[in-house]
Short mmCIF file of C-alpha atoms and ligand atoms in Angstrom, two decimals:
data_model
loop_
_atom_site.label_atom_id
_atom_site.label_comp_id
_atom_site.label_asym_id
_atom_site.label_seq_id
_atom_site.Cartn_x
_atom_site.Cartn_y
_atom_site.Cartn_z
CA UNK A 1 35.47 -38.44 9.23
CA UNK A 2 33.05 -40.69 11.12
CA UNK A 3 34.35 -44.18 11.28
CA UNK A 4 30.92 -45.85 11.74
CA UNK A 5 30.92 -49.14 12.72
CA UNK A 6 26.66 -49.78 13.11
CA UNK A 7 23.89 -46.90 12.24
CA UNK A 8 25.13 -45.33 15.54
CA UNK A 9 27.31 -43.51 15.80
CA UNK A 10 28.83 -42.74 18.55
CA UNK A 11 31.84 -39.71 20.93
CA UNK A 12 32.68 -39.18 17.32
CA UNK A 13 34.95 -35.72 17.11
CA UNK A 14 31.88 -34.21 14.80
CA UNK A 15 29.18 -35.20 17.36
CA UNK A 16 26.69 -32.90 14.88
CA UNK A 17 26.97 -35.75 12.52
CA UNK A 18 25.75 -38.21 15.10
CA UNK A 19 22.62 -39.55 13.91
CA UNK A 20 20.01 -41.85 16.34
CA UNK A 21 21.07 -39.16 19.05
CA UNK A 22 19.04 -39.03 22.78
CA UNK A 23 18.33 -35.43 23.30
CA UNK A 24 17.09 -34.00 26.82
CA UNK A 25 15.30 -31.30 26.75
CA UNK A 26 14.84 -28.80 30.86
CA UNK A 27 11.97 -27.15 31.08
CA UNK A 28 8.56 -27.52 31.79
CA UNK A 29 5.41 -25.32 29.87
CA UNK A 30 4.34 -24.83 26.60
CA UNK A 31 7.52 -23.86 25.39
CA UNK A 32 9.49 -27.22 26.05
CA UNK A 33 6.51 -29.56 24.38
CA UNK A 34 6.80 -27.73 21.27
CA UNK A 35 10.19 -28.06 21.28
CA UNK A 36 10.24 -31.39 21.70
CA UNK A 37 7.06 -31.74 18.50
CA UNK A 38 10.53 -30.36 16.42
CA UNK A 39 13.02 -31.96 18.36
CA UNK A 40 10.25 -35.20 18.16
CA UNK A 41 11.01 -34.38 14.25
CA UNK A 42 13.72 -34.59 13.57
CA UNK A 43 15.29 -37.13 11.91
CA UNK A 44 18.81 -37.84 13.52
CA UNK A 45 17.08 -38.07 16.71
CA UNK A 46 16.59 -41.06 18.20
CA UNK A 47 15.20 -40.33 22.14
CA UNK A 48 14.00 -37.36 24.24
CA UNK A 49 13.57 -37.03 27.64
CA UNK A 50 12.33 -34.44 29.64
CA UNK A 51 13.64 -33.27 32.72
CA UNK A 52 10.35 -32.09 34.58
CA UNK A 53 8.21 -32.37 31.43
CA UNK A 54 4.40 -32.64 32.19
CA UNK A 55 1.98 -34.15 30.30
CA UNK A 56 1.26 -33.37 27.57
CA UNK A 57 5.75 -34.00 26.63
CA UNK A 58 5.74 -37.53 28.33
CA UNK A 59 3.23 -38.45 25.73
CA UNK A 60 6.72 -38.17 23.72
CA UNK A 61 9.19 -38.68 25.61
CA UNK A 62 10.46 -39.39 29.07
CA UNK A 63 10.29 -37.32 31.67
CA UNK A 64 11.89 -37.47 35.04
CA UNK A 65 10.81 -34.83 38.55
CA UNK A 66 13.69 -33.32 38.02
CA UNK A 67 13.32 -29.47 38.78
CA UNK A 68 15.79 -27.69 35.82
CA UNK A 69 17.61 -25.87 38.15
CA UNK A 70 18.89 -29.61 40.04
CA UNK A 71 22.54 -29.54 37.83
CA UNK A 72 23.65 -32.29 39.61
CA UNK A 73 21.18 -34.26 39.35
CA UNK A 74 21.00 -33.38 35.15
CA UNK A 75 24.27 -33.65 35.18
CA UNK A 76 24.64 -37.27 35.85
CA UNK A 77 20.69 -37.48 34.29
CA UNK A 78 22.48 -36.90 30.99
CA UNK A 79 25.40 -39.15 32.02
CA UNK A 80 23.16 -42.41 33.36
CA UNK A 81 20.83 -41.94 29.05
CA UNK A 82 24.38 -41.53 27.04
CA UNK A 83 22.07 -37.78 25.98
CA UNK A 84 23.76 -36.70 22.81
CA UNK A 85 22.55 -33.36 23.08
CA UNK A 86 20.76 -30.99 26.50
CA UNK A 87 18.62 -28.07 25.45
CA UNK A 88 18.07 -25.91 27.80
CA UNK A 89 15.10 -24.08 27.51
CA UNK A 90 14.10 -22.13 30.85
CA UNK A 91 15.89 -18.86 31.72
CA UNK A 92 16.91 -18.83 34.52
CA UNK A 93 19.18 -22.34 34.56
CA UNK A 94 20.57 -20.73 31.91
CA UNK A 95 21.70 -17.10 33.77
CA UNK A 96 22.51 -19.79 36.32
CA UNK A 97 25.01 -21.68 33.97
CA UNK A 98 23.65 -24.99 33.52
CA UNK A 99 25.48 -25.44 29.86
CA UNK A 100 29.18 -24.56 31.85
CA UNK A 101 27.78 -27.04 34.52
CA UNK A 102 27.00 -29.57 31.53
CA UNK A 103 29.86 -28.74 29.00
CA UNK A 104 32.53 -29.02 32.30
CA UNK A 105 31.06 -32.78 31.89
CA UNK A 106 32.18 -32.98 27.79
CA UNK A 107 28.31 -32.82 27.15
CA UNK A 108 26.25 -30.81 23.84
CA UNK A 109 24.65 -28.42 25.34
CA UNK A 110 21.77 -26.41 23.40
CA UNK A 111 22.12 -22.15 24.97
CA UNK A 112 23.71 -19.15 26.01
CA UNK A 113 26.66 -19.82 29.03
CA UNK A 114 26.23 -17.36 32.17
CA UNK A 115 28.58 -14.92 30.76
CA UNK A 116 26.53 -15.07 28.02
CA UNK A 117 23.25 -15.58 29.56
CA UNK A 118 23.49 -12.32 31.36
CA UNK A 119 22.21 -10.82 28.50
CA UNK A 120 18.63 -11.77 29.89
CA UNK A 121 20.55 -12.28 33.67
CA UNK A 122 20.55 -8.08 34.38
CA UNK A 123 19.22 -5.10 33.29
CA UNK A 124 21.33 -2.80 33.81
CA UNK A 125 24.01 -5.07 31.64
CA UNK A 126 22.09 -4.63 28.35
CA UNK A 127 21.13 -1.69 29.15
CA UNK A 128 24.94 -0.55 29.05
CA UNK A 129 25.73 -2.85 26.44
CA UNK A 130 23.22 -0.86 23.91
CA UNK A 131 24.35 1.97 25.27
CA UNK A 132 27.60 1.17 24.20
CA UNK A 133 27.75 -0.14 20.66
CA UNK A 134 24.47 3.07 19.58
CA UNK A 135 22.09 -0.18 19.55
CA UNK A 136 18.69 1.06 19.48
CA UNK A 137 17.16 1.04 23.05
CA UNK A 138 15.36 3.68 25.34
CA UNK A 139 16.83 6.65 27.35
CA UNK A 140 17.93 5.13 31.12
CA UNK A 141 19.78 5.12 34.20
CA UNK A 142 20.89 2.99 36.31
CA UNK A 143 20.32 2.77 40.63
CA UNK A 144 21.84 0.89 43.04
CA UNK A 145 20.83 3.05 45.68
CA UNK A 146 17.44 3.76 47.25
CA UNK A 147 17.47 7.26 47.68
CA UNK A 148 19.24 8.63 43.89
CA UNK A 149 16.75 6.78 42.75
CA UNK A 150 14.24 8.46 44.41
CA UNK A 151 16.35 11.93 43.20
CA UNK A 152 15.99 11.46 39.95
CA UNK A 153 11.96 10.75 39.75
CA UNK A 154 11.49 14.82 41.12
CA UNK A 155 12.80 15.97 37.36
CA UNK A 156 12.01 12.31 35.95
CA UNK A 157 8.99 12.70 32.72
CA UNK A 158 5.84 10.93 33.34
CA UNK A 159 4.87 7.53 32.55
CA UNK A 160 8.17 6.18 33.80
CA UNK A 161 9.40 2.75 32.89
CA UNK A 162 11.39 0.79 36.80
CA UNK A 163 13.34 -2.32 36.01
CA UNK A 164 14.29 -4.67 38.10
CA UNK A 165 17.91 -5.87 37.53
CA UNK A 166 17.92 -9.24 37.04
CA UNK A 167 15.40 -11.93 37.22
CA UNK A 168 12.31 -11.62 38.22
CA UNK A 169 9.60 -13.56 36.63
CA UNK A 170 8.45 -11.43 34.21
CA UNK A 171 6.95 -8.32 36.48
CA UNK A 172 9.57 -7.32 37.59
CA UNK A 173 8.62 -4.40 34.88
CA UNK A 174 6.41 -1.54 37.03
CA UNK A 175 5.25 1.10 34.72
CA UNK A 176 4.55 3.66 36.55
CA UNK A 177 1.92 6.72 35.01
CA UNK A 178 2.23 9.16 38.29
CA UNK A 179 4.91 10.48 40.79
CA UNK A 180 3.93 9.11 43.53
CA UNK A 181 3.03 5.26 41.06
CA UNK A 182 7.45 5.26 40.94
CA UNK A 183 8.21 6.27 44.13
CA UNK A 184 5.82 3.42 45.75
CA UNK A 185 7.62 1.57 42.55
CA UNK A 186 11.65 2.42 43.69
CA UNK A 187 10.49 1.34 47.16
CA UNK A 188 8.86 -2.00 46.54
CA UNK A 189 11.76 -3.01 44.49
CA UNK A 190 15.34 -1.65 46.42
CA UNK A 191 14.42 -1.05 49.79
CA UNK A 192 10.91 -4.56 50.66
CA UNK A 193 12.83 -6.57 48.20
CA UNK A 194 9.62 -7.32 46.56
CA UNK A 195 12.10 -9.38 43.57
CA UNK A 196 14.30 -10.55 45.83
CA UNK A 197 18.08 -9.49 44.75
CA UNK A 198 16.79 -8.64 41.52
CA UNK A 199 16.46 -5.68 42.48
CA UNK A 200 19.79 -4.12 44.22
CA UNK A 201 20.33 -2.54 41.09
CA UNK A 202 16.93 -0.53 39.14
CA UNK A 203 16.85 0.70 36.01
CA UNK A 204 14.92 4.11 35.36
CA UNK A 205 13.75 3.82 31.39
CA UNK A 206 12.14 6.32 29.21
CA UNK A 207 8.61 5.05 28.33
CA UNK A 208 7.63 4.20 25.06
CA UNK A 209 4.62 3.43 22.74
CA UNK A 210 4.63 2.11 19.83
CA UNK A 211 4.05 -2.36 18.79
CA UNK A 212 5.47 -4.64 20.60
CA UNK A 213 7.30 -7.37 17.71
CA UNK A 214 9.10 -10.47 19.42
CA UNK A 215 11.93 -12.04 17.38
CA UNK A 216 13.37 -14.83 18.32
CA UNK A 217 16.62 -15.03 16.60
CA UNK A 218 18.83 -18.39 15.94
CA UNK A 219 23.08 -17.53 16.75
CA UNK A 220 26.29 -19.11 16.93
CA UNK A 221 28.54 -16.56 18.86
CA UNK A 222 29.02 -14.67 14.97
CA UNK A 223 26.01 -15.87 12.69
CA UNK A 224 22.91 -14.84 13.05
CA UNK A 225 19.27 -16.20 11.34
CA UNK A 226 16.29 -15.08 12.01
CA UNK A 227 13.28 -16.44 12.04
CA UNK A 228 9.21 -15.24 11.98
CA UNK A 229 8.55 -12.78 13.80
CA UNK A 230 5.45 -13.44 16.97
CA UNK A 231 3.67 -10.56 18.90
CA UNK A 232 2.29 -11.70 22.46
CA UNK A 233 0.13 -10.95 24.42
CA UNK A 234 1.08 -10.29 28.51
CA UNK A 235 -2.06 -9.14 30.14
CA UNK A 236 -4.55 -11.60 31.22
CA UNK A 237 -7.49 -9.13 30.01
CA UNK A 238 -9.22 -9.31 27.08
CA UNK A 239 -8.34 -5.43 24.88
CA UNK A 240 -4.42 -5.82 26.96
CA UNK A 241 -6.08 -5.08 30.08
CA UNK A 242 -5.57 -6.91 33.31
CA UNK A 243 -2.77 -7.38 35.44
CA UNK A 244 0.85 -8.85 34.02
CA UNK A 245 1.45 -12.23 33.14
CA UNK A 246 3.90 -14.91 30.83
CA UNK A 247 2.03 -14.12 28.29
CA UNK A 248 -2.46 -15.10 27.16
CA UNK A 249 -1.88 -15.89 23.21
CA UNK A 250 0.12 -15.34 19.99
CA UNK A 251 0.44 -14.97 16.85
CA UNK A 252 2.94 -15.48 14.02
CA UNK A 253 4.40 -13.76 11.57
CA UNK A 254 3.39 -10.56 12.69
CA UNK A 255 2.70 -8.52 10.13
CA UNK A 256 3.73 -4.77 11.24
CA UNK A 257 7.37 -6.70 11.01
CA UNK A 258 7.55 -5.48 6.90
CA UNK A 259 10.76 -5.78 5.91
CA UNK A 260 12.15 -2.79 5.69
CA UNK A 261 11.78 -3.08 9.83
CA UNK A 262 13.61 -6.15 9.61
CA UNK A 263 16.31 -4.76 6.94
CA UNK A 264 16.81 -1.61 9.99
CA UNK A 265 16.53 -3.98 12.80
CA UNK A 266 19.52 -6.68 11.54
CA UNK A 267 21.67 -4.30 10.55
CA UNK A 268 21.49 -1.97 13.48
CA UNK A 269 19.78 -4.59 16.06
CA UNK A 270 20.78 -8.11 15.73
CA UNK A 271 24.27 -7.44 14.10
CA UNK A 272 25.60 -5.27 16.20
CA UNK A 273 23.67 -7.42 19.90
CA UNK A 274 25.84 -9.81 18.48
CA UNK A 275 28.59 -8.72 17.72
CA UNK A 276 28.80 -6.89 20.92
CA UNK A 277 28.58 -9.83 22.69
CA UNK A 278 31.68 -10.93 20.86
CA UNK A 279 33.56 -8.39 21.12
CA UNK A 280 32.95 -8.20 25.54
CA UNK A 281 34.88 -12.32 25.21
CA UNK A 282 30.29 -13.28 25.77
CA UNK A 283 29.38 -15.36 23.17
CA UNK A 284 26.25 -15.95 22.46
CA UNK A 285 25.03 -18.99 21.24
CA UNK A 286 21.90 -20.09 20.99
CA UNK A 287 18.26 -18.39 20.82
CA UNK A 288 18.94 -14.64 21.19
CA UNK A 289 15.14 -12.72 21.86
CA UNK A 290 14.67 -9.28 20.73
CA UNK A 291 11.50 -8.30 22.17
CA UNK A 292 11.01 -5.10 20.35
CA UNK A 293 8.81 -1.99 19.93
CA UNK A 294 8.26 -0.47 16.81
CA UNK A 295 8.11 3.81 17.96
CA UNK A 296 7.83 6.58 15.53
CA UNK A 297 11.34 7.50 15.76
CA UNK A 298 12.25 3.57 14.15
CA UNK A 299 12.38 -0.01 15.87
CA UNK A 300 14.41 0.07 19.09
CA UNK A 301 14.93 -3.36 22.07
CA UNK A 302 13.02 -3.52 24.77
CA UNK A 303 14.43 -6.71 26.20
CA UNK A 304 16.79 -9.54 25.25
CA UNK A 305 15.51 -12.90 26.85
CA UNK A 306 18.02 -15.81 26.28
CA UNK A 307 15.57 -17.98 25.31
CA UNK A 308 12.45 -18.82 23.46
CA UNK A 309 10.14 -16.83 24.13
CA UNK A 310 6.85 -18.66 25.87
CA UNK A 311 4.14 -18.52 24.13
CA UNK A 312 6.31 -17.92 20.60
CA UNK A 313 7.84 -21.10 21.01
CA UNK A 314 4.81 -22.38 20.33
CA UNK A 315 3.60 -21.00 16.80
CA UNK A 316 7.29 -20.04 15.81
CA UNK A 317 8.77 -23.41 15.09
CA UNK A 318 5.80 -25.66 14.22
CA UNK A 319 6.08 -23.22 11.22
CA UNK A 320 9.58 -23.86 10.94
CA UNK A 321 10.55 -26.57 7.94
CA UNK A 322 14.16 -26.76 9.20
CA UNK A 323 15.64 -30.29 11.56
CA UNK A 324 15.85 -27.80 14.83
CA UNK A 325 18.79 -30.60 15.76
CA UNK A 326 20.40 -29.42 13.15
CA UNK A 327 20.33 -25.89 13.37
CA UNK A 328 21.18 -25.90 17.42
CA UNK A 329 24.42 -28.23 16.73
CA UNK A 330 25.25 -25.75 13.74
CA UNK A 331 25.02 -23.33 16.85
CA UNK A 332 27.02 -25.04 18.71
CA UNK A 333 29.34 -25.94 15.84
CA UNK A 334 29.82 -22.35 14.35
CA UNK A 335 28.22 -23.23 11.71
CA UNK A 336 24.96 -21.61 10.97
CA UNK A 337 26.15 -19.49 8.56
CA UNK A 338 25.73 -22.42 6.50
CA UNK A 339 22.54 -22.85 7.39
CA UNK A 340 19.26 -21.93 5.38
CA UNK A 341 16.79 -20.85 8.13
CA UNK A 342 12.94 -21.99 5.92
CA UNK A 343 9.27 -21.28 6.79
CA UNK A 344 6.40 -22.35 6.44
CA UNK A 345 4.33 -19.26 3.98
CA UNK A 346 1.50 -19.62 6.15
CA UNK A 347 0.44 -18.50 9.70
CA UNK A 348 -0.06 -19.95 12.37
CA UNK A 349 -2.38 -18.10 16.24
CA UNK A 350 -1.62 -19.07 19.81
CA UNK A 351 -4.51 -18.75 22.32
CA UNK A 352 -3.78 -19.91 26.10
CA UNK A 353 -6.20 -21.82 28.03
CA UNK A 354 -5.88 -20.51 31.10
CA UNK A 355 -7.18 -21.33 34.85
CA UNK A 356 -10.14 -18.23 36.23
CA UNK A 357 -7.07 -16.12 38.18
CA UNK A 358 -4.63 -16.46 36.90
CA UNK A 359 -2.26 -14.68 37.41
CA UNK A 360 -2.82 -14.53 41.36
CA UNK A 361 -4.98 -17.87 43.00
CA UNK A 362 -6.17 -20.56 40.53
CA UNK A 363 -6.72 -23.95 41.22
CA UNK A 364 -5.70 -27.40 39.54
CA UNK A 365 -6.90 -30.30 39.69
CA UNK A 366 -9.62 -30.30 36.97
CA UNK A 367 -9.55 -33.27 34.32
CA UNK A 368 -9.07 -32.43 31.18
CA UNK A 369 -11.27 -34.08 28.34
CA UNK A 370 -10.65 -33.27 24.45
CA UNK A 371 -7.24 -33.59 23.17
CA UNK A 372 -7.46 -36.15 21.26
CA UNK A 373 -9.09 -33.64 19.02
CA UNK A 374 -5.77 -32.53 17.36
CA UNK A 375 -3.70 -33.45 14.67
CA UNK A 376 -0.49 -31.91 14.23
CA UNK A 377 -0.93 -33.06 10.33
CA UNK A 378 -3.66 -30.97 10.49
CA UNK A 379 -1.88 -27.57 12.05
CA UNK A 380 -4.35 -28.53 14.47
CA UNK A 381 -1.48 -29.34 18.21
CA UNK A 382 -2.21 -28.96 21.77
CA UNK A 383 0.87 -27.53 23.77
CA UNK A 384 0.03 -28.17 27.21
CA UNK A 385 1.92 -26.25 30.03
CA UNK A 386 0.44 -26.76 33.12
CA UNK A 387 -0.54 -30.53 32.98
CA UNK A 388 -0.39 -33.77 35.11
CA UNK A 389 -1.65 -37.28 35.00
CA UNK A 390 -3.25 -39.04 37.49
CA UNK A 391 -5.88 -41.98 38.27
CA UNK A 392 -8.20 -39.28 36.56
CA UNK A 393 -6.47 -38.54 33.82
CA UNK A 394 -5.12 -35.56 32.76
CA UNK A 395 -5.36 -32.74 35.04
CA UNK A 396 -4.54 -29.02 35.02
CA UNK A 397 -1.59 -27.89 37.30
CA UNK A 398 -0.89 -24.74 36.29
CA UNK A 399 -2.05 -20.83 36.11
CA UNK A 400 -2.00 -21.57 32.40
CA UNK A 401 -2.53 -24.90 31.36
CA UNK A 402 -2.47 -25.20 27.70
CA UNK A 403 -1.38 -23.86 25.03
CA UNK A 404 -4.52 -24.26 21.94
CA UNK A 405 -2.58 -23.66 18.79
CA UNK A 406 -2.83 -24.44 15.29
CA UNK A 407 -2.78 -22.65 11.48
CA UNK A 408 -3.38 -21.10 8.14
CA UNK A 409 -2.83 -20.16 4.83
CA UNK A 410 -3.32 -16.87 6.35
CA UNK A 411 -3.30 -15.18 10.63
CA UNK A 412 -7.07 -14.86 10.36
CA UNK A 413 -8.18 -17.73 8.92
CA UNK A 414 -5.34 -19.44 11.32
CA UNK A 415 -6.85 -16.94 14.17
CA UNK A 416 -10.32 -19.20 13.48
CA UNK A 417 -8.78 -21.87 13.41
CA UNK A 418 -7.49 -21.31 16.63
CA UNK A 419 -10.64 -20.24 18.07
CA UNK A 420 -12.60 -23.62 16.89
CA UNK A 421 -10.41 -25.48 18.22
CA UNK A 422 -10.50 -23.97 21.45
CA UNK A 423 -13.78 -24.93 21.84
CA UNK A 424 -12.95 -28.99 21.82
CA UNK A 425 -10.69 -28.11 24.69
CA UNK A 426 -12.89 -27.68 28.45
CA UNK A 427 -12.57 -28.13 31.85
CA UNK A 428 -13.73 -26.63 34.98
CA UNK A 429 -13.04 -23.14 35.00
CA UNK A 430 -10.81 -22.14 31.71
CA UNK A 431 -10.33 -19.11 30.97
CA UNK A 432 -9.30 -17.29 27.87
CA UNK A 433 -8.25 -14.21 25.78
CA UNK A 434 -11.64 -14.03 22.71
CA UNK A 435 -8.39 -11.31 21.03
CA UNK A 436 -5.36 -12.97 20.72
CA UNK A 437 -4.30 -11.49 17.00
CA UNK A 438 -7.21 -8.95 17.23
CA UNK A 439 -4.78 -5.79 16.09
CA UNK A 440 -3.81 -8.50 12.74
CA UNK A 441 -7.08 -6.29 11.92
CA UNK A 442 -5.44 -3.22 11.43
CA UNK A 443 -2.46 -4.05 9.73
P1 AMP N 501 10.21 -6.79 29.56
O1 AMP N 501 10.89 -7.14 30.75
O2 AMP N 501 11.50 -4.81 29.92
O3 AMP N 501 10.23 -6.94 28.48
O4 AMP N 501 9.24 -5.43 30.12
C1 AMP N 501 7.92 -5.68 30.19
C2 AMP N 501 7.03 -5.28 28.93
O5 AMP N 501 7.12 -3.45 29.67
C3 AMP N 501 7.22 -5.27 27.49
O6 AMP N 501 6.49 -6.38 27.26
C4 AMP N 501 6.45 -3.35 27.18
O7 AMP N 501 4.78 -3.48 26.86
C5 AMP N 501 6.56 -3.06 28.82
N1 AMP N 501 7.72 -2.29 29.12
C6 AMP N 501 9.23 -2.53 29.03
N2 AMP N 501 9.92 -1.80 28.68
C7 AMP N 501 9.44 -0.28 28.35
C8 AMP N 501 9.48 1.10 28.20
N3 AMP N 501 10.51 1.43 27.90
N4 AMP N 501 8.17 1.78 27.47
C9 AMP N 501 7.21 1.33 27.76
N5 AMP N 501 6.32 -0.21 27.81
C10 AMP N 501 7.76 -0.84 27.86
N1 LIG N 502 6.29 -14.74 26.16
C1 LIG N 502 7.93 -13.23 26.65
C2 LIG N 502 8.72 -14.15 27.36
O1 LIG N 502 8.67 -15.27 27.17
O2 LIG N 502 9.24 -13.79 28.22
#
């Protein structure tokens, strides 16, 4: 029973029923802007804060210049601003234990604790978990010793995949076509420590072929609810050429994620993963992002992430009908079973506008024009990634600058809408892929 003295309910036992809540979002990219836009629609929310945020997020939230790994400052900020829920979006603070740091001070946070975020933080851990609980994934071996890894390569089948164990900004995966490339990769990861301590352990994995699908899910430690599927485009260039990036665009839903595939995944991958984590004493509350490959032998897990994807969130969240705060609170309170997740029966496409030269080197500080044309009520969103306010207006401030997102009644129309909206925005050195969602034509 909650005692209400006025419309504002403060520190009751049932924090989930608290109205007029202040929410803090931790992060600064397009994903965080998409989360902030969803939070802004919640009837439970009074005010949104974001650390450190960006110029787009600043239009709907009060941003403060605190870095995502400055845990003490974040905890202090949450206390000072009477934050009822902190949403930790990026991998580094999740794996580093920001949720634990907030909870230790009696604050509520959405995201897995450190002992569960290891699902993303250690590829060796996640592979061993899948093996132990029979969750389909590529065959693999784990090495802590470079000589043993090099020796193993002599009898390995090519191509072969090398993965640094820890977080490496999405760059710790090498697909090697020749033995020389693979030997060099082992050396770079394990001896030269190209990805730092992430390379203390190495996973060597069988190469799989098939279509990739990203499936985001909410988990409350025992129940798992699946969001609409998506597909990312990781390479910088058209036709999946060039270097790997953080993601150049997405579409949702994926036409390749059929009911048959979904049923298989739910039974053999999703629920078993949540159950496995619980059985290991690592109850997972938050978002599990399943990176799947639809192989000839059925769907297999490529990777787990312990968070929303970027730019997957940009196409999935605008289509979600639920109040996001209600869903997140249900995850924290172990009540997800009571929530019916609902998505609009339409589609969305996100085209990332980057700075020419990304992901290697690029210039920042160019003025961005055309941002005022977007109207979410009409299904057009411009999520900011690398932007900042300056005396010249909003300027580019990163490799990935904006995520231009549009909805449509179907994928083809959403794609046409997104590419039309791409033309509304201009800045010097604007670069984007022209083929986001091309795969739709093969469905
Ligand atoms: P990950 O960070 O583990 O998702 O790997 C990044 C990308 O590398 C994936 O999105 C895939 O395109 C590719 N990849 C990872 N593991 C494999 C594998 N075993 N076989 C083929 N491609 C892979
Ligand atoms: N889009 C892939 C990721 O967020 O890791």
